[in-house]
């Protein structure tokens, strides 16, 4: 049974060319969101949450708030791609670059909106390991308990930064020659002529558990490619709801068939 693919009727104020340029700058945009969010949250807590005259209202607070507003506007534009960048089951597929929008839809927005909070976490990371080693004279050293916790916090924060920086890029793109899967930490490219089939699958226990830990949500469905050399790689950049994965599989099959023969 063929599932109906929902097509968004409204359109973006950006042209496809402008949208791709904005998307290329998305890691820098996410970095601005992390930095501005961290400054605004920390300074607001100190000024209005701590009864101390040493913490006064300054221009950094409205400046960081203004940057967050600009960041939110850029995020809104990224989440509203123009029709010209979207790959549809009906084609055409001749464009240099098309986005399979259903893939990654489930987490794309939430990962982008996590930037300010992620920035707040990063603020504490540089102090974790030195504090555990006793470099802070007011806190006793705790190498056996505090150091492993500090190293774990650093590893988690580094992973979250990578996820947030790539959150807008996360997903699958199609070109006339390649399928490009942009995961949370790296990008993989698959030549079109090497793809035999694409099918929705249920993730294995370990893959699902890892993504559940990272996303704090159940992740069960993804796409799996079958290649001419016998490999069957999972597209972890495609994790989403079952309906989204099914719809995306139809789009990719149509893209592959459009160039066959």
C-alpha positions as semicolon CSV with decimal commas, in nm:
position;residue;x (nm);y (nm);z (nm)
1;X;0,000;0,000;0,000
2;X;0,142;0,335;-0,102
3;X;0,144;0,596;0,171
4;X;0,040;0,948;0,094
5;X;0,327;1,195;0,120
6;X;0,232;1,526;0,275
7;X;0,346;1,829;0,079
8;X;0,367;2,161;0,258
9;X;0,160;2,425;0,079
10;X;0,319;2,735;0,225
11;X;0,656;2,848;0,095
12;X;0,968;3,011;0,230
13;X;1,051;3,379;0,175
14;X;1,395;3,262;0,060
15;X;1,491;3,149;-0,287
16;X;1,647;2,802;-0,314
17;X;1,989;2,958;-0,371
18;X;1,959;3,178;-0,061
19;X;1,832;2,886;0,144
20;X;2,133;2,669;0,058
21;X;2,364;2,957;0,153
22;X;2,185;2,996;0,486
23;X;2,209;2,623;0,547
24;X;2,582;2,628;0,474
25;X;2,622;2,886;0,752
26;X;2,403;2,689;0,995
27;X;2,693;2,560;1,212
28;X;2,800;2,921;1,272
29;X;2,438;3,018;1,338
30;X;2,407;2,740;1,597
31;X;2,734;2,856;1,755
32;X;2,588;3,206;1,793
33;X;2,279;3,056;1,955
34;X;2,491;2,859;2,202
35;X;2,710;3,158;2,294
36;X;2,425;3,410;2,322
37;X;2,210;3,165;2,518
38;X;2,489;3,089;2,764
39;X;2,564;3,457;2,826
40;X;2,198;3,551;2,866
41;X;2,113;3,263;3,101
42;X;2,422;3,298;3,321
43;X;2,407;3,677;3,345
44;X;2,033;3,674;3,412
45;X;2,078;3,424;3,695
46;X;2,355;3,634;3,848
47;X;2,177;3,968;3,817
48;X;1,828;3,862;3,923
49;X;1,895;3,537;4,109
50;X;2,188;3,632;4,332
51;X;2,161;3,896;4,603
52;X;2,499;4,055;4,541
53;X;2,575;4,412;4,433
54;X;2,876;4,288;4,236
55;X;2,641;4,158;3,966
56;X;2,489;4,450;3,782
57;X;2,275;4,478;3,471
58;X;2,493;4,547;3,165
59;X;2,475;4,585;2,790
60;X;2,576;4,222;2,748
61;X;2,225;4,114;2,853
62;X;2,025;4,303;2,586
63;X;2,299;4,232;2,331
64;X;2,281;3,856;2,391
65;X;1,899;3,874;2,386
66;X;1,913;4,052;2,050
67;X;2,149;3,789;1,910
68;X;1,911;3,518;2,030
69;X;1,624;3,686;1,846
70;X;1,830;3,693;1,526
71;X;1,929;3,331;1,584
72;X;1,563;3,232;1,630
73;X;1,474;3,408;1,304
74;X;1,745;3,218;1,118
75;X;1,625;2,890;1,271
76;X;1,270;2,964;1,157
77;X;1,392;3,020;0,801
78;X;1,594;2,698;0,804
79;X;1,288;2,505;0,922
80;X;1,080;2,648;0,635
81;X;1,266;2,541;0,319
82;X;1,134;2,660;-0,018
83;X;0,966;2,406;-0,244
84;X;1,257;2,427;-0,486
85;X;1,492;2,247;-0,245
86;X;1,257;1,961;-0,155
87;X;1,275;1,621;-0,322
88;X;0,927;1,489;-0,408
89;X;0,819;1,144;-0,518
90;X;0,686;1,297;-0,839
91;X;1,023;1,459;-0,918
92;X;1,187;1,625;-1,098
93;X;1,532;1,522;-0,974
94;X;1,758;1,711;-1,211
95;X;1,844;1,983;-0,957
96;X;2,202;1,985;-0,832
97;X;2,084;1,933;-0,476
98;X;1,753;1,828;-0,318
99;X;1,660;1,761;0,043
100;X;1,460;1,459;0,159
101;X;1,280;1,666;0,420
102;X;1,091;1,387;0,605
103;X;1,422;1,232;0,716
104;X;1,545;1,389;1,037
105;X;1,218;1,580;1,076
106;X;1,152;1,428;1,418
107;X;1,466;1,570;1,580
108;X;1,579;1,855;1,355
109;X;1,379;2,130;1,527
110;X;1,442;2,012;1,885
111;X;1,816;1,977;1,831
112;X;1,836;2,327;1,689
113;X;1,631;2,476;1,972
114;X;1,864;2,307;2,222
115;X;2,148;2,543;2,125
116;X;2,108;2,798;2,411
117;X;2,088;2,526;2,678
118;X;2,380;2,339;2,521
119;X;2,579;2,661;2,541
120;X;2,506;2,680;2,912
121;X;2,643;2,326;2,958
122;X;2,961;2,414;2,770
123;X;3,023;2,705;3,010
124;X;3,082;2,462;3,298
125;X;3,299;2,213;3,109
126;X;3,630;2,409;3,128
127;X;3,598;2,416;3,508
128;X;3,506;2,050;3,560
129;X;3,844;1,878;3,518
130;X;4,056;2,148;3,696
131;X;3,812;2,143;3,989
132;X;3,831;1,764;4,013
133;X;4,212;1,788;4,021
134;X;4,202;2,038;4,306
135;X;4,306;2,346;4,112
136;X;4,026;2,539;4,276
137;X;4,156;2,623;4,626
138;X;3,804;2,638;4,769
139;X;3,710;2,284;4,662
140;X;3,906;1,972;4,766
141;X;4,046;1,748;4,495
142;X;3,841;1,443;4,400
143;X;4,044;1,247;4,143
144;X;3,875;0,909;4,200
145;X;3,515;1,026;4,183
146;X;3,516;1,380;4,051
147;X;3,765;1,323;3,768
148;X;3,568;1,041;3,597
149;X;3,253;1,251;3,630
150;X;3,433;1,554;3,484
151;X;3,568;1,348;3,194
152;X;3,220;1,207;3,131
153;X;3,068;1,555;3,137
154;X;3,331;1,675;2,891
155;X;3,262;1,384;2,655
156;X;2,883;1,434;2,671
157;X;2,914;1,809;2,620
158;X;3,146;1,759;2,321
159;X;2,900;1,517;2,163
160;X;2,607;1,751;2,222
161;X;2,798;2,041;2,068
162;X;2,863;1,832;1,757
163;X;2,496;1,736;1,736
164;X;2,374;2,092;1,777
165;X;2,622;2,237;1,528
166;X;2,511;1,986;1,263
167;X;2,143;1,984;1,359
168;X;2,027;2,189;1,060
169;X;2,231;1,980;0,818
170;X;2,111;1,652;0,967
171;X;1,927;1,443;0,709
172;X;1,958;1,312;0,356
173;X;2,019;1,502;0,032
174;X;2,001;1,385;-0,327
175;X;2,205;1,495;-0,628
176;X;2,189;1,350;-0,980
177;X;2,485;1,128;-0,890
178;X;2,491;1,074;-0,512
179;X;2,284;1,020;-0,199
180;X;2,439;1,223;0,083
181;X;2,361;1,119;0,441
182;X;2,458;1,388;0,692
183;X;2,464;1,230;1,035
184;X;2,523;1,389;1,372
185;X;2,900;1,349;1,360
186;X;2,999;1,272;0,999
187;X;2,876;1,267;0,639
188;X;2,862;0,968;0,407
189;X;2,811;0,970;0,028
190;X;2,670;0,684;-0,177
191;X;2,692;0,687;-0,560
192;X;2,346;0,648;-0,712
193;X;2,454;0,373;-0,950
194;X;2,573;0,159;-0,656
195;X;2,235;0,166;-0,477
196;X;2,032;-0,148;-0,550
197;X;1,742;-0,079;-0,314
198;X;1,634;0,122;-0,011
199;X;1,404;-0,009;0,260
200;X;1,265;0,103;0,597
201;X;1,396;-0,109;0,883
202;X;1,367;-0,136;1,260
203;X;1,695;-0,048;1,428
204;X;1,893;-0,306;1,619
205;X;1,890;-0,290;1,998
206;X;2,231;-0,121;2,030
207;X;2,169;0,139;1,758
208;X;1,831;0,219;1,909
209;X;1,975;0,238;2,262
210;X;2,254;0,474;2,152
211;X;2,015;0,710;1,977
212;X;1,770;0,688;2,269
213;X;2,049;0,798;2,503
214;X;2,151;1,088;2,276
215;X;1,799;1,205;2,188
216;X;1,619;1,113;2,512
217;X;1,344;0,967;2,294
218;X;1,267;0,626;2,150
219;X;1,425;0,583;1,807
220;X;1,321;0,269;1,621
221;X;1,296;0,331;1,245
222;X;1,557;0,415;0,985
223;X;1,649;0,343;0,623
224;X;1,884;0,075;0,501
225;X;2,055;0,074;0,164
226;X;2,150;-0,234;-0,036
227;X;2,461;-0,172;-0,247
228;X;2,599;-0,360;-0,544
229;X;2,901;-0,475;-0,341
230;X;2,675;-0,651;-0,091
231;X;2,698;-0,394;0,186
232;X;2,377;-0,286;0,362
233;X;2,456;0,038;0,549
234;X;2,205;0,200;0,780
235;X;2,134;0,567;0,722
236;X;2,137;0,684;1,082
237;X;2,084;1,035;0,947
238;X;1,736;0,916;0,854
239;X;1,594;0,825;1,195
240;X;1,239;0,953;1,229
241;X;0,882;0,838;1,270
242;X;0,778;0,530;1,074
243;X;0,552;0,731;0,840
244;X;0,834;0,974;0,759
245;X;1,079;0,690;0,689
246;X;0,828;0,516;0,461
247;X;0,759;0,836;0,269
248;X;1,131;0,909;0,231
249;X;1,195;0,557;0,100
250;X;0,943;0,621;-0,177
251;X;1,114;0,948;-0,267
252;X;1,459;0,786;-0,285
253;X;1,325;0,497;-0,493
254;X;1,169;0,745;-0,735
255;X;1,500;0,939;-0,752
256;X;1,692;0,621;-0,828
257;X;1,439;0,507;-1,091
258;X;1,441;0,847;-1,263
259;X;1,800;0,790;-1,377
260;X;1,777;0,420;-1,459
261;X;1,772;0,337;-1,829
